[in-house]
XYZ file of C-alpha atoms in Angstrom:
484
model
C 53.888 34.006 134.233
C 54.770 37.728 135.568
C 52.353 40.026 136.663
C 51.972 43.068 135.403
C 53.294 46.060 137.872
C 50.836 48.647 138.845
C 51.931 52.196 137.381
C 52.551 55.080 139.235
C 53.166 58.318 137.997
C 54.871 62.107 139.204
C 52.343 64.790 140.072
C 53.628 67.894 138.151
C 51.584 70.935 137.157
C 48.098 69.441 137.967
C 48.683 66.560 135.632
C 50.273 62.773 136.156
C 53.809 61.790 134.007
C 55.893 59.454 133.659
C 59.304 60.441 134.097
C 61.257 62.591 131.433
C 63.402 59.845 130.613
C 61.066 56.840 131.109
C 63.256 55.578 134.286
C 61.318 53.727 136.792
C 62.113 51.723 140.190
C 59.987 49.040 141.439
C 57.944 49.186 144.358
C 57.754 46.336 146.987
C 54.915 44.597 148.785
C 56.819 44.285 152.493
C 54.304 41.585 153.583
C 55.400 39.314 150.098
C 58.677 40.749 149.256
C 57.456 40.958 145.841
C 57.436 43.842 143.258
C 53.496 45.357 142.806
C 54.316 48.607 141.010
C 56.587 50.816 139.116
C 57.300 54.300 139.758
C 59.019 57.029 138.374
C 62.824 57.161 139.081
C 62.606 61.191 138.528
C 65.856 63.089 137.363
C 66.958 66.432 136.768
C 64.554 67.529 134.041
C 61.305 66.146 136.327
C 62.693 68.111 139.137
C 63.452 71.375 137.015
C 59.252 70.774 135.742
C 58.406 70.545 139.396
C 59.941 73.158 140.937
C 59.377 75.937 137.683
C 55.346 74.874 137.862
C 55.166 75.458 142.111
C 57.574 78.796 141.403
C 54.909 79.446 138.673
C 52.046 78.896 141.091
C 53.295 80.611 143.959
C 52.521 84.350 143.652
C 48.584 83.508 143.187
C 48.568 81.303 146.006
C 50.804 83.523 148.143
C 48.363 86.568 147.781
C 45.133 84.627 148.669
C 43.202 85.677 151.504
C 43.942 82.882 154.772
C 40.615 82.203 154.800
C 40.122 81.319 150.702
C 43.752 78.719 151.691
C 41.967 77.603 154.643
C 38.386 76.596 152.128
C 41.058 74.766 150.153
C 42.345 72.763 153.146
C 39.283 71.953 154.762
C 37.894 70.610 151.396
C 41.036 68.154 151.209
C 40.826 66.960 154.743
C 36.647 65.909 153.756
C 38.040 64.554 150.799
C 40.485 62.336 152.378
C 37.976 61.131 155.060
C 35.637 60.162 152.086
C 38.221 58.305 150.091
C 39.660 56.942 153.710
C 38.998 53.140 152.539
C 41.287 53.870 149.403
C 43.683 55.399 151.238
C 44.215 52.906 154.027
C 44.467 50.173 151.404
C 46.809 51.634 149.512
C 48.702 52.117 152.589
C 48.794 48.858 153.515
C 50.546 47.531 150.375
C 52.697 50.122 150.454
C 53.995 49.433 154.340
C 52.263 46.086 155.114
C 50.663 47.788 158.134
C 47.275 46.372 159.630
C 44.537 47.760 157.673
C 42.619 48.315 160.950
C 45.151 50.210 163.015
C 45.671 52.362 159.943
C 42.090 53.094 159.560
C 41.771 53.968 163.734
C 45.467 55.779 164.219
C 46.578 57.179 161.051
C 43.333 58.549 158.991
C 41.859 60.799 162.171
C 44.896 61.999 163.391
C 45.490 63.152 159.560
C 42.082 64.534 158.802
C 42.350 66.533 162.381
C 45.834 67.636 161.363
C 45.015 69.238 158.175
C 41.914 70.749 159.768
C 44.329 72.418 162.449
C 46.576 73.881 159.878
C 43.601 75.383 157.748
C 42.437 77.363 160.915
C 46.250 78.141 161.578
C 46.067 80.079 157.964
C 44.194 82.347 159.707
C 46.102 83.014 162.779
C 49.017 84.688 162.049
C 50.226 86.277 164.917
C 52.986 88.529 165.791
C 53.651 91.549 168.008
C 51.032 94.206 167.896
C 51.871 97.586 166.062
C 53.663 100.066 167.852
C 55.858 102.904 167.995
C 59.442 101.807 169.143
C 61.283 105.047 167.924
C 59.464 108.563 167.813
C 57.620 109.624 165.187
C 57.585 105.882 163.935
C 55.099 102.812 163.613
C 56.440 99.196 162.983
C 54.528 96.781 161.889
C 55.389 92.717 161.761
C 54.675 90.994 159.024
C 54.683 87.099 158.479
C 54.945 85.826 155.164
C 55.153 82.532 153.155
C 58.719 81.501 152.598
C 58.379 80.481 148.672
C 58.635 77.158 147.143
C 59.133 73.929 149.668
C 60.912 70.828 148.848
C 60.041 68.301 151.197
C 61.231 64.896 151.050
C 58.845 62.034 153.426
C 60.416 58.812 155.177
C 58.879 55.207 154.556
C 57.653 54.764 158.126
C 54.539 57.095 157.899
C 54.078 57.680 154.080
C 50.787 59.462 154.641
C 50.991 61.166 157.744
C 54.534 62.726 157.668
C 53.359 64.157 154.042
C 50.601 65.924 155.673
C 52.888 67.023 158.611
C 54.684 68.951 155.075
C 52.209 70.184 153.326
C 49.465 71.219 155.576
C 51.636 73.909 157.064
C 53.485 74.806 153.831
C 50.433 75.444 152.085
C 48.342 77.072 154.846
C 50.819 79.816 155.062
C 51.091 80.040 151.610
C 54.102 78.297 150.141
C 53.777 76.185 147.254
C 55.089 72.300 146.985
C 57.068 69.533 145.426
C 57.105 66.214 147.558
C 59.238 63.598 147.209
C 58.309 60.251 149.063
C 60.589 57.530 149.847
C 61.238 55.123 146.855
C 60.173 52.551 149.169
C 56.537 53.591 149.683
C 55.361 56.321 146.928
C 51.763 54.494 146.233
C 49.838 56.563 148.855
C 51.550 59.948 148.193
C 50.590 59.461 144.712
C 47.046 58.754 145.630
C 47.166 61.979 148.069
C 48.481 63.689 144.946
C 45.302 63.059 142.921
C 43.057 63.750 145.734
C 44.608 67.182 146.391
C 45.001 68.006 142.907
C 40.979 67.160 142.377
C 40.073 69.621 145.001
C 42.388 72.862 143.974
C 41.372 72.583 140.338
C 37.558 72.156 141.635
C 37.956 75.703 143.414
C 40.026 76.951 140.749
C 43.661 77.457 142.019
C 46.523 77.043 139.774
C 47.758 74.222 139.032
C 51.520 73.987 140.157
C 50.538 74.251 144.081
C 51.023 70.739 144.951
C 53.529 68.516 142.997
C 55.186 65.127 143.592
C 58.052 63.873 142.258
C 58.802 59.887 142.818
C 62.318 59.070 143.134
C 65.255 57.902 145.093
C 68.445 59.735 147.320
C 69.393 61.119 143.886
C 66.419 62.627 143.163
C 65.826 64.645 146.877
C 69.608 65.702 146.338
C 68.330 67.137 143.527
C 65.832 68.857 144.736
C 67.189 70.511 147.934
C 70.209 71.480 145.449
C 67.885 73.157 142.882
C 67.677 76.995 143.087
C 63.899 77.402 143.285
C 63.110 76.240 146.903
C 63.532 78.637 149.456
C 63.225 75.602 152.032
C 63.951 71.980 152.401
C 62.331 70.078 154.621
C 63.091 66.375 155.753
C 62.001 63.642 158.027
C 64.545 61.016 157.515
C 67.751 59.401 159.313
C 70.600 61.433 160.654
C 72.916 60.720 157.685
C 70.198 62.345 154.947
C 69.500 65.117 157.712
C 73.667 65.879 157.439
C 73.666 65.896 153.577
C 70.566 68.052 153.432
C 72.126 70.668 155.529
C 75.604 70.461 153.549
C 73.712 70.820 150.513
C 71.046 73.728 151.463
C 74.036 75.622 153.161
C 75.643 76.412 149.967
C 72.729 78.866 148.929
C 71.519 79.693 152.233
C 68.200 77.437 152.253
C 66.266 77.134 155.285
C 66.066 73.500 156.385
C 63.424 71.562 158.300
C 64.816 68.452 160.242
C 62.996 65.671 161.851
C 65.679 62.841 162.144
C 66.144 59.518 164.305
C 65.523 59.100 168.194
C 66.600 56.526 170.877
C 63.602 57.308 173.260
C 64.891 56.979 176.874
C 61.979 55.451 179.132
C 62.289 55.982 182.470
C 60.890 53.430 184.833
C 60.951 54.444 188.731
C 59.805 51.408 191.253
C 56.479 53.185 192.399
C 55.152 52.990 189.377
C 52.507 50.747 188.343
C 54.452 48.131 187.006
C 51.672 46.079 185.033
C 50.184 49.114 183.503
C 53.814 50.714 182.196
C 54.917 47.416 180.765
C 51.497 47.126 178.962
C 51.846 50.686 177.470
C 55.085 50.561 177.098
C 55.418 47.586 175.148
C 52.910 48.536 172.786
C 54.780 52.143 172.416
C 57.718 50.082 171.859
C 56.604 47.289 169.124
C 53.826 49.737 167.655
C 54.751 49.928 163.887
C 57.579 47.502 164.236
C 59.002 49.840 165.602
C 59.841 52.143 162.880
C 59.024 55.232 164.299
C 61.816 57.654 165.729
C 60.205 58.102 169.331
C 58.902 54.742 170.198
C 59.580 53.377 173.514
C 62.351 51.132 172.382
C 65.440 51.977 175.250
C 63.941 51.203 178.535
C 65.574 52.325 181.917
C 64.622 50.446 185.188
C 65.013 51.131 188.608
C 67.178 48.172 190.180
C 64.860 47.085 192.791
C 62.249 46.431 189.947
C 64.368 45.641 187.191
C 63.807 41.449 187.319
C 60.042 41.648 187.743
C 59.798 44.590 185.082
C 62.204 42.074 182.603
C 60.138 39.157 182.915
C 56.739 40.977 182.696
C 57.931 42.814 179.488
C 59.324 39.113 177.841
C 55.890 37.871 178.296
C 54.244 41.296 176.759
C 56.354 40.749 173.751
C 55.783 36.569 173.238
C 51.898 37.720 173.595
C 52.585 40.041 171.079
C 51.677 39.406 167.380
C 52.967 40.304 164.165
C 51.627 39.267 160.386
C 49.382 40.097 157.571
C 47.812 43.406 156.896
C 44.009 42.062 157.263
C 44.498 40.174 160.354
C 42.929 41.855 163.397
C 44.888 40.452 165.765
C 48.518 41.100 165.168
C 50.121 44.699 166.511
C 52.145 45.490 163.696
C 53.530 43.968 160.219
C 56.826 43.138 158.522
C 59.365 46.053 158.522
C 59.644 47.880 155.481
C 62.596 46.630 153.565
C 64.937 44.189 153.060
C 67.927 46.378 154.255
C 65.803 47.176 157.128
C 65.525 43.610 158.203
C 68.814 43.043 158.042
C 69.712 46.397 159.717
C 67.552 45.263 162.365
C 68.597 41.490 162.862
C 72.249 42.734 162.661
C 72.634 44.723 165.910
C 70.691 41.441 167.219
C 73.947 39.145 165.829
C 76.208 41.333 166.711
C 75.337 41.536 170.256
C 77.712 41.575 172.932
C 78.123 38.597 175.598
C 77.015 40.199 178.554
C 73.952 41.035 176.610
C 70.365 38.527 176.628
C 67.628 38.028 174.499
C 64.725 37.559 176.525
C 62.107 37.348 173.990
C 61.924 37.039 170.469
C 65.670 37.943 168.662
C 64.536 35.814 165.000
C 62.655 37.006 161.712
C 59.088 34.988 161.298
C 57.792 33.223 158.266
C 60.050 33.031 155.234
C 58.768 35.521 152.805
C 58.269 39.229 153.704
C 60.205 40.944 156.417
C 58.599 40.068 159.388
C 60.502 40.207 162.691
C 59.596 38.880 166.471
C 58.987 40.962 168.750
C 62.100 41.288 170.840
C 63.005 42.263 174.653
C 66.915 42.620 175.476
C 68.935 43.194 178.931
C 71.777 42.952 180.441
C 73.637 45.904 178.531
C 75.742 48.752 179.275
C 75.545 52.285 178.199
C 78.156 52.015 175.529
C 76.991 48.694 173.978
C 76.225 49.388 170.353
C 72.387 48.653 170.252
C 71.885 51.712 173.041
C 73.864 53.858 171.546
C 72.789 53.751 167.578
C 68.597 53.845 166.444
C 67.640 49.981 165.481
C 64.423 51.064 164.264
C 62.830 48.013 164.912
C 60.799 45.862 167.004
C 63.245 45.616 169.821
C 63.472 46.837 173.348
C 66.440 47.266 175.015
C 66.616 47.463 179.086
C 69.092 48.604 181.137
C 68.901 49.309 185.186
C 69.653 52.404 187.276
C 70.269 52.966 190.803
C 69.647 56.627 191.601
C 67.807 59.140 189.916
C 71.128 60.765 188.800
C 72.143 57.630 187.027
C 68.821 57.537 185.514
C 69.246 61.268 184.035
C 73.055 60.702 182.760
C 71.956 57.130 181.180
C 69.289 58.742 179.357
C 70.750 62.082 178.040
C 74.318 59.618 177.088
C 73.222 59.425 173.674
C 73.409 61.956 170.506
C 69.691 61.777 169.889
C 67.576 64.269 171.261
C 63.692 63.690 170.018
C 61.352 62.044 172.637
C 61.246 60.615 176.358
C 59.265 59.690 178.870
C 59.239 59.267 183.003
C 57.115 56.782 184.862
C 56.470 57.566 188.583
C 53.807 58.544 190.835
C 55.974 61.216 192.329
C 54.665 64.285 191.172
C 57.938 66.024 191.836
C 60.063 63.596 190.694
C 58.350 63.613 187.610
C 58.986 67.825 187.113
C 62.642 67.305 187.900
C 63.292 64.479 185.275
C 60.935 66.633 182.718
C 63.436 69.864 183.437
C 66.762 67.396 183.348
C 65.560 65.506 180.316
C 67.643 66.901 177.340
C 64.944 65.421 174.596
C 62.466 67.405 172.366
C 59.178 66.074 174.081
C 58.628 64.365 177.888
C 55.978 62.247 178.383
C 54.807 61.563 182.082
C 53.058 58.020 182.915
C 52.563 57.685 178.735
C 54.601 57.640 175.969
C 53.936 58.210 171.981
C 50.760 59.945 172.106
C 50.573 63.458 169.660
C 48.425 66.110 169.226
C 48.082 69.026 166.390
C 48.014 71.633 168.654
C 51.633 70.801 170.296
C 55.145 70.634 168.293
C 57.000 67.916 167.608
C 60.777 68.041 167.172
C 63.975 67.566 169.081
C 67.541 68.732 169.870
C 71.451 67.550 169.266
C 71.310 65.058 166.220
C 67.533 64.364 166.153
C 67.377 67.966 164.040
C 65.859 71.279 164.162
C 62.203 72.850 163.744
C 58.835 71.801 164.665
C 56.691 69.230 163.308
C 52.726 70.489 164.319
C 51.366 73.033 166.254
C 51.397 76.705 165.920
C 55.636 76.380 165.962
C 55.510 74.196 163.335
C 53.056 76.439 161.273
C 55.516 79.636 161.925
C 58.626 77.165 160.420
C 57.019 77.853 157.155
C 56.845 81.840 157.387
C 59.274 84.525 157.096
C 58.995 87.805 159.257
C 59.605 91.119 157.766
C 59.626 94.608 159.729
C 57.552 97.468 157.980
C 58.139 100.952 159.516
C 56.535 103.725 158.530
C 56.444 107.793 159.478
C 53.645 109.580 160.813
C 54.595 112.402 159.327
C 53.322 111.404 155.875
């Protein structure tokens, strides 16, 4: 007996549609490893339709006064709040995330971020008008870019969708958004909610569109001639491919890619508090977070004590089903990701030591134990490459200079943290660390008002904050003669 799969559909020009050629792909619940839904495997005709709808809707949406776009976003935020339990249930099935943590750690920030960008819609800042040449007045206009092609990842399907569509819509752009092929369900539900609000307010049908599909679908979106901007959150490889494709017609590109966050722990820190916070920040969401606290650098004088305490914290950390209130995280997202994480552990060099975990949990789904690895060297694969799983590595350092060298000695540059009671040292490290974010005595909190984004192979462009909002605008100079 076979169970009928739930049918997900694209959302294009205000209506739900199957792929034009009828192709679908199965969507798997990572808790069970079994398919529970089917989603469109969109191709050129579907992308064309979505882009045409977004292009047609753009002039009217662009020309709205900012207060009207703010009103729409505020109503979307309210609707997300009202239907929070539906979003939580679908996202949990999408990803296997704990229901309780999704309720407390994702819905409130998402709603807050939408409301932040609703406010930002009415605060387009720039230089004041002025005379910089005799007899002429200059004005700077900030304008929307146009249609935005956006690709969201599978680690935070709902929240990363918000990070993309909220600033884009607030600035007056229209959107074609593609969720990951492994986690489309919550984005389709979001489309229903957003589409309902926009329709209620009488806005054009094509302002917000969702196209499901795989990497090839994303490629078609980025290469399409209509979008003026491509935005992706994903792997370094995917970011490079997007940048290359977008360069062919000089699209603007916004990239938030991988991370390998150094967590620099000095001997004067509160060790027990540091271990507690770092273990949570490393294992949360199964370590599937580009800012996760997974690469710890500890002063040699407290190294052994720290490793022992961290291994105990890992042993006390629980992974399991979404409805278990005692678990910190659920499964890895898919079978390929489970194989990738296990592969890093299988390939560890002889000098490495697995202090905790290091194995799959259970015989179904994609669960992996909280893992701590010590005895590592700077050039080891697991230090240099992003694991994206519940694995925390520990290295020791002997001096502040060596800590900085090790911290910066990777190709990623998204986030970092410093743990010390010495204020001057914290300030020195915050300057020296080559990362887009430096936390001091904490790791992983984000707020809507502050920018998030990296350097080097972690990409470019900012999410959140006024900087993230401005990334979805273009600048125009207008000069007028004072002589009439």
